[in-house]
Each structure stands twice: as structure tokens, then as C-alpha cells.
Short mmCIF file of C-alpha atoms in Angstrom, two decimals:
data_model
loop_
_atom_site.label_atom_id
_atom_site.label_comp_id
_atom_site.label_asym_id
_atom_site.label_seq_id
_atom_site.Cartn_x
_atom_site.Cartn_y
_atom_site.Cartn_z
CA ARG A 1 -1.57 -10.27 -32.33
CA GLU A 2 1.12 -12.43 -33.99
CA ARG A 3 3.80 -9.90 -32.91
CA LEU A 4 2.80 -10.07 -29.23
CA ALA A 5 5.63 -11.20 -26.84
CA MET A 6 5.05 -11.84 -23.16
CA PHE A 7 7.63 -11.98 -20.35
CA ASP A 8 7.81 -11.07 -16.63
CA ALA A 9 9.84 -7.80 -16.79
CA THR A 10 9.30 -7.09 -13.10
CA GLU A 11 10.65 -10.48 -11.84
CA LEU A 12 13.38 -10.43 -14.46
CA ALA A 13 14.62 -7.07 -13.20
CA ARG A 14 14.38 -8.18 -9.58
CA ARG A 15 16.28 -11.41 -10.11
CA ALA A 16 19.01 -10.10 -12.35
CA LEU A 17 19.45 -6.55 -11.13
CA GLY A 18 18.19 -6.73 -7.55
CA ASP A 19 15.28 -4.27 -8.00
CA SER A 20 12.05 -4.26 -9.98
CA ILE A 21 12.44 -0.53 -10.54
CA TYR A 22 14.37 -1.40 -13.72
CA SER A 23 11.43 -3.23 -15.29
CA ASN A 24 10.56 -0.28 -17.52
CA MET A 25 14.09 -0.21 -18.99
CA VAL A 26 13.91 -3.95 -19.52
CA VAL A 27 10.67 -3.48 -21.52
CA LEU A 28 12.34 -0.71 -23.54
CA GLY A 29 15.19 -3.08 -24.42
CA ALA A 30 12.71 -5.78 -25.48
CA ALA A 31 10.83 -3.33 -27.62
CA TRP A 32 14.05 -2.18 -29.33
CA GLN A 33 15.11 -5.74 -29.96
CA ALA A 34 11.71 -6.49 -31.54
CA GLY A 35 12.18 -3.61 -33.93
CA TYR A 36 9.43 -1.36 -32.51
CA LEU A 37 11.72 1.66 -31.89
CA PRO A 38 13.12 3.58 -34.90
CA LEU A 39 16.31 4.52 -33.06
CA SER A 40 19.86 3.22 -33.26
CA LEU A 41 21.50 1.34 -30.39
CA ASP A 42 24.12 4.09 -30.15
CA ALA A 43 21.40 6.78 -29.83
CA ILE A 44 19.62 4.96 -26.98
CA THR A 45 22.94 4.13 -25.24
CA ARG A 46 23.94 7.77 -25.44
CA ALA A 47 20.56 8.95 -24.15
CA ILE A 48 20.84 6.64 -21.05
CA THR A 49 24.39 7.85 -20.48
CA LEU A 50 23.54 11.53 -20.76
CA ASN A 51 20.61 11.11 -18.40
CA GLY A 52 23.22 10.30 -15.69
CA ALA A 53 20.89 8.37 -13.40
CA GLY A 54 22.03 4.81 -12.58
CA VAL A 55 23.81 4.59 -15.95
CA GLU A 56 25.39 1.18 -15.61
CA ALA A 57 22.33 -0.49 -14.12
CA ASN A 58 20.01 1.01 -16.78
CA LEU A 59 22.30 -0.10 -19.59
CA ARG A 60 22.30 -3.61 -18.15
CA ALA A 61 18.51 -3.50 -17.83
CA PHE A 62 18.23 -2.45 -21.50
CA GLN A 63 20.48 -5.36 -22.60
CA LEU A 64 18.53 -7.69 -20.30
CA GLY A 65 15.30 -6.80 -22.17
CA ARG A 66 17.00 -7.48 -25.52
CA TRP A 67 18.05 -10.94 -24.23
CA ALA A 68 14.48 -11.63 -23.01
CA MET A 69 13.15 -10.92 -26.47
CA ALA A 70 15.89 -12.82 -28.32
CA CYS A 71 15.88 -15.86 -25.98
CA PRO A 72 12.37 -16.06 -24.46
CA ASP A 73 12.71 -19.66 -23.30
CA GLU A 74 15.91 -18.90 -21.41
CA ALA A 75 14.41 -15.77 -19.83
CA ALA A 76 11.32 -17.74 -18.73
CA ALA A 77 13.49 -20.38 -17.18
CA PHE A 78 15.54 -17.71 -15.44
CA VAL A 79 12.59 -16.35 -13.52
CA ALA A 80 10.79 -19.67 -12.90
CA PRO A 81 10.57 -20.46 -9.22
CA GLU A 82 13.02 -23.21 -8.19
CA VAL A 83 11.23 -24.21 -4.98
CA ALA A 84 7.82 -23.71 -3.52
CA VAL A 85 7.82 -20.89 -1.02
CA ALA A 86 5.47 -21.11 1.93
CA ALA A 87 2.94 -18.35 2.10
CA PRO A 88 3.73 -15.79 4.83
CA ASP A 89 1.69 -15.89 8.07
CA PRO A 90 -1.07 -13.29 7.50
CA VAL A 91 -0.94 -12.27 11.16
CA ALA A 92 2.85 -12.12 11.68
CA ALA A 93 3.44 -10.10 8.58
CA ARG A 94 0.81 -7.54 9.43
CA ALA A 95 1.87 -7.36 13.06
CA ALA A 96 5.45 -6.65 11.90
CA HIS A 97 4.07 -3.82 9.70
CA LEU A 98 2.21 -2.39 12.68
CA ARG A 99 5.43 -2.28 14.69
CA ASP A 100 7.02 -0.14 12.02
CA TYR A 101 3.84 1.84 11.64
CA GLN A 102 3.74 2.70 15.35
CA ASP A 103 5.11 0.33 17.97
CA GLU A 104 4.99 -3.07 19.59
CA THR A 105 2.02 -2.11 21.75
CA LEU A 106 -0.16 -1.66 18.64
CA ALA A 107 1.16 -4.99 17.18
CA ALA A 108 0.27 -6.76 20.42
CA ARG A 109 -3.24 -5.25 20.43
CA TYR A 110 -3.68 -6.48 16.91
CA ARG A 111 -2.51 -10.00 17.71
CA ALA A 112 -4.74 -10.19 20.76
CA LEU A 113 -7.94 -9.48 18.81
CA VAL A 114 -7.06 -11.82 15.91
CA ALA A 115 -6.30 -14.60 18.37
CA GLN A 116 -9.95 -14.49 19.44
CA ALA A 117 -11.12 -15.43 15.92
CA PRO A 118 -11.91 -19.07 15.10
CA GLU A 119 -9.62 -20.57 12.43
CA GLY A 120 -12.16 -20.11 9.65
CA LEU A 121 -12.41 -16.36 10.36
CA ARG A 122 -8.80 -15.68 11.33
CA GLU A 123 -7.64 -14.34 8.00
CA ALA A 124 -10.68 -12.17 7.53
CA VAL A 125 -10.13 -10.51 10.95
CA ALA A 126 -6.39 -10.25 10.32
CA LYS A 127 -6.99 -8.28 7.09
CA GLY A 128 -9.87 -6.18 8.22
CA TYR A 129 -8.41 -5.13 11.60
CA HIS A 130 -5.05 -4.37 10.11
CA ARG A 131 -6.64 -2.05 7.54
CA LEU A 132 -8.27 0.00 10.23
CA LEU A 133 -5.27 0.15 12.57
CA ALA A 134 -2.81 1.16 9.82
CA TYR A 135 -4.72 4.20 8.54
CA LYS A 136 -2.59 6.48 6.41
CA ASP A 137 -2.23 9.68 8.46
CA GLU A 138 0.38 12.45 8.40
CA TYR A 139 2.92 10.38 10.30
CA GLU A 140 2.61 7.37 8.00
CA VAL A 141 2.76 9.47 4.86
CA ALA A 142 6.01 11.02 6.14
CA ARG A 143 7.50 7.60 7.04
CA LEU A 144 6.69 6.20 3.62
CA HIS A 145 8.10 9.18 1.76
CA LEU A 146 11.35 8.86 3.77
CA GLN A 147 11.56 5.19 2.77
CA THR A 148 11.14 6.10 -0.86
CA MET A 149 13.77 8.77 -0.66
CA ALA A 150 16.25 6.34 1.00
CA ARG A 151 15.62 3.83 -1.76
CA ALA A 152 16.00 6.42 -4.51
CA ARG A 153 19.30 7.68 -3.10
CA ALA A 154 20.56 4.09 -2.96
CA GLU A 155 19.71 3.46 -6.61
CA PHE A 156 20.40 6.83 -8.33
CA GLU A 157 23.45 9.09 -8.54
CA GLY A 158 23.57 12.85 -8.29
CA ASP A 159 21.58 15.46 -6.27
CA LEU A 160 17.97 14.25 -6.11
CA ARG A 161 15.48 17.11 -5.89
CA PRO A 162 12.01 15.56 -5.73
CA THR A 163 8.68 17.28 -5.69
CA PHE A 164 5.96 15.91 -3.36
CA HIS A 165 2.33 16.46 -4.18
CA LEU A 166 0.37 16.39 -0.92
CA ALA A 167 -3.01 17.43 0.37
CA PRO A 168 -2.51 18.19 4.11
CA PRO A 169 -5.87 18.38 5.85
CA ILE A 170 -4.69 21.28 7.98
CA LEU A 171 -4.37 23.43 4.88
CA GLY A 172 -7.89 22.73 3.68
CA GLY A 173 -9.22 23.50 0.23
CA THR A 174 -10.62 21.29 -2.54
CA ASP A 175 -9.97 20.75 -6.22
CA PRO A 176 -12.72 21.39 -8.84
CA ASP A 177 -13.75 17.69 -8.49
CA GLY A 178 -14.36 18.16 -4.83
CA ARG A 179 -11.34 16.16 -3.60
CA PRO A 180 -8.77 17.58 -1.18
CA LYS A 181 -6.55 20.12 -2.90
CA LYS A 182 -3.02 18.91 -3.62
CA ARG A 183 -0.06 21.25 -3.42
CA ALA A 184 3.53 20.83 -4.58
CA PHE A 185 6.30 20.75 -1.92
CA GLY A 186 10.00 20.76 -2.72
CA PRO A 187 12.96 18.99 -1.05
CA TRP A 188 12.72 21.40 1.88
CA ILE A 189 9.88 19.29 3.29
CA ILE A 190 12.06 16.21 3.87
CA PRO A 191 13.22 17.44 7.33
CA VAL A 192 9.52 17.95 8.15
CA PHE A 193 8.93 14.32 7.15
CA ARG A 194 11.64 13.25 9.58
CA GLY A 195 10.00 15.15 12.42
CA LEU A 196 6.58 13.80 11.60
CA ALA A 197 7.91 10.20 11.36
CA TRP A 198 9.46 10.55 14.78
CA MET A 199 6.14 11.93 16.15
CA LYS A 200 4.26 8.74 15.24
CA ARG A 201 4.44 7.73 18.89
CA LEU A 202 1.98 10.55 19.62
CA ARG A 203 -0.65 9.01 17.31
CA GLY A 204 -3.99 8.65 19.10
CA THR A 205 -2.81 10.21 22.35
CA ALA A 206 -3.86 13.46 23.98
CA LEU A 207 -0.72 15.07 22.54
CA ASP A 208 -1.45 14.19 18.94
CA PRO A 209 -1.59 17.54 17.15
CA PHE A 210 -3.69 16.02 14.36
CA GLY A 211 -6.02 14.10 16.61
CA TRP A 212 -8.73 16.80 16.52
CA LEU A 213 -9.13 16.49 12.71
CA PRO A 214 -12.47 14.94 11.68
CA GLU A 215 -10.69 12.31 9.60
CA ARG A 216 -8.59 11.15 12.57
CA ARG A 217 -11.54 11.12 14.94
CA GLU A 218 -13.43 8.98 12.49
CA GLU A 219 -10.52 6.57 12.09
CA ARG A 220 -10.42 6.03 15.85
CA ALA A 221 -14.20 5.59 16.00
CA LEU A 222 -14.03 2.96 13.32
CA ILE A 223 -11.39 1.02 15.21
CA ALA A 224 -13.38 1.12 18.47
CA ARG A 225 -16.57 0.00 16.67
CA TYR A 226 -14.75 -2.85 14.94
CA GLU A 227 -13.23 -4.06 18.18
CA ALA A 228 -16.61 -4.00 19.87
CA ASP A 229 -18.30 -5.89 17.03
CA MET A 230 -15.62 -8.56 16.97
CA ALA A 231 -15.67 -8.92 20.76
CA GLU A 232 -19.44 -9.46 20.60
CA TRP A 233 -19.78 -11.75 17.59
CA LEU A 234 -16.60 -13.82 17.30
CA PRO A 235 -17.51 -15.92 20.40
CA LYS A 236 -20.98 -16.52 18.93
CA VAL A 237 -20.00 -17.86 15.55
CA THR A 238 -22.16 -20.76 14.30
CA PRO A 239 -22.55 -22.31 10.85
CA ALA A 240 -25.54 -20.02 10.32
CA THR A 241 -23.67 -16.83 11.27
CA GLU A 242 -20.15 -17.49 10.01
CA ALA A 243 -20.62 -15.92 6.60
CA LEU A 244 -22.24 -12.81 8.09
CA ILE A 245 -19.40 -12.42 10.67
CA ARG A 246 -16.82 -12.85 7.92
CA GLU A 247 -18.42 -10.04 5.90
CA LEU A 248 -18.54 -7.88 9.01
CA ALA A 249 -14.83 -8.58 9.66
CA GLU A 250 -13.86 -7.82 6.05
CA GLN A 251 -15.83 -4.57 5.82
CA PRO A 252 -12.78 -2.25 6.31
CA LEU A 253 -11.20 -3.70 3.11
CA GLY A 254 -13.78 -1.78 1.08
CA MET A 255 -13.10 1.57 2.86
CA ARG A 256 -10.58 2.76 0.31
CA GLY A 257 -9.55 6.19 -0.92
CA TYR A 258 -9.24 9.53 0.76
CA GLY A 259 -11.48 12.49 1.54
CA PRO A 260 -14.94 12.34 0.00
CA VAL A 261 -14.22 9.01 -1.72
CA LYS A 262 -13.44 7.31 1.54
CA ALA A 263 -16.36 9.08 3.29
CA GLN A 264 -18.78 7.55 0.77
CA ALA A 265 -17.26 4.04 1.33
CA VAL A 266 -17.51 4.46 5.11
CA ALA A 267 -21.17 5.53 4.84
CA ALA A 268 -21.96 2.55 2.64
CA ALA A 269 -20.20 0.24 5.07
CA ALA A 270 -22.16 1.73 8.01
CA THR A 271 -25.46 0.99 6.25
CA ARG A 272 -24.43 -2.58 5.46
CA ARG A 273 -23.22 -3.12 9.02
CA VAL A 274 -26.66 -2.34 10.37
CA GLU A 275 -28.10 -4.95 8.06
CA LEU A 276 -25.50 -7.51 9.14
CA ILE A 277 -26.01 -6.87 12.83
CA GLU A 278 -29.77 -7.21 12.45
CA ALA A 279 -29.27 -10.58 10.61
CA LEU A 280 -26.91 -11.79 13.30
CA ARG A 281 -29.35 -10.92 16.05
CA ALA A 282 -31.99 -12.82 14.07
CA GLY A 283 -29.84 -15.91 14.29
CA GLY A 284 -28.13 -15.68 10.94
CA ALA A 285 -31.04 -15.07 8.55
CA PRO A 286 -29.70 -13.86 5.20
CA VAL A 287 -30.23 -10.23 4.22
CA PRO A 288 -29.91 -8.61 0.81
CA MET A 289 -26.94 -6.48 -0.05
CA ALA A 290 -27.51 -2.73 0.30
CA ALA A 291 -27.99 -0.92 -3.02
CA GLU A 292 -24.86 0.96 -4.10
#
């Protein structure tokens, strides 16, 4: 209520310290400055020091939070944008991600389909098609974990020994809630990540060792169906059909989650797709949303 204080800790940490990872320590400093923590400054400083991880940067982050609380107007001015920044091209940014995800061939395939979309539907196709192409498989999980480890090693001192909680489809099993069973993997799995990240070039080929998995076959089928739908309906857009084609193009954005959660979303999208296609074939007549 009257003791509430608001400031952008994430942007403050990024601007002042170069990384938003310190935002939690910034908030801790602000809380201490506001009198919410019954600990002495010496006690907190010693705790950060004894922890031994990024000591200097964390101490600076703590003091930064104190300053944000003591001088809120100055802190707000510090993070205020000085100039307007143009929004990134929704196609170029996603194409660059697909190059990292797999290769330039996939990025070119993406750009080719998006280029077929009229201007009013370009962003919808850019988002929906990217979501399908960049599905999170074993190769991508490995690549992302390696990125995280590289970032952690750059920020923290000492011997990092992380534990990764993963649910590899090839190991099977489910938790009590019916979701894929997660297992703990120690640092020994990092070399495995390196091998998997290198193998991303096999994705979708006859040599893909994970290509036989039901989840992977479904991912490829969804991509093929989306490409066929867009190839059929993008050239036929009219004022009466534009909203329906936009919804069709954006359907992948609702296919979130993993395992049974994603399976339910895909099934719901398939039902709605049938309704949309029927409406489009009827010349754009509106249809009710499918019951969830």
C-alpha cells in the first residue's frame, strides 16, 4: 500500500551491470534499504562474500538496489530510453534464429513461405510458421543448455556443477500427473549436449536417430500441413477470408507445452482447423469457436 515502491530492476541491472541476471540482488538491496530485512549491512555483505559466486558484481547489484530505493527519480531517469528504437523485423529476427537452430537452408525455406503472404498477414505467418519450424527437440534442448552453461561460466567463478532435469522421450515413463518423467543428470551430460548440438544437421533426415519418435513425426506432419494450407489459402485472401486465414496462420502459437499438454493443444487446433477450412471453402462465412 503506502510502502509500495516500484522500479525496473531488470533494466537497471542490464544497464548498470551488463546483465539482467543481477536483478534479484538489486531487489534485495532495495528491500534492505527500505527496512524490510532485519539484517545488518555487514551480515549481508559477508554472506555475499562467503557465497563466492560473482562477489564483486553481486555487491554492486546490492548497492544499486539501495540507490534505486533511496533515489527513485534518478534511478527512473537512468533506465529511461534516450531514443526511440525501431522494432526488429519479425521475419529477419526469426530467420536468424532458424539459422542458429539448424542452418541457412531452413531459414531460406522460412523466408520463402512468409514472402507469399500479403502484407496484412505477413506477421501472422512469420510467427506461426516459425513456431512450427523451431520445435524444441533433443538437439535444440542441448544447444540451449550449452548456451546457458557458457553464460554461467562467464558470470560466475569457481567450478560449476549443475544438475539438469530432463525428460528424454527415449527413456519413457510418466510422473503421477501423467506428464513425461523427469530425471536428474549431472555435469557428465554436458559432452553429450555438445554431441547432440553438433548433430542438429541430421534433424528431419533419414539419419535422424530421433526421427522415428511419435513426437517428431507429428512435428514434421504439422509443418507439412501448415505449408500446404498456406500455399492454398494465401493466394486466395479476400476481405471476407482475411480474418479466417489469419487465425489459421496463427494456430501454431497456441500449441504450447510438452507431452500430453501439447497433444491436447494440437488436437484442439486440428478441430478448429477443420472449421476454418470449411468456412474458407464457403467463401468466408463466419463459424463459431470450438468449445474448449
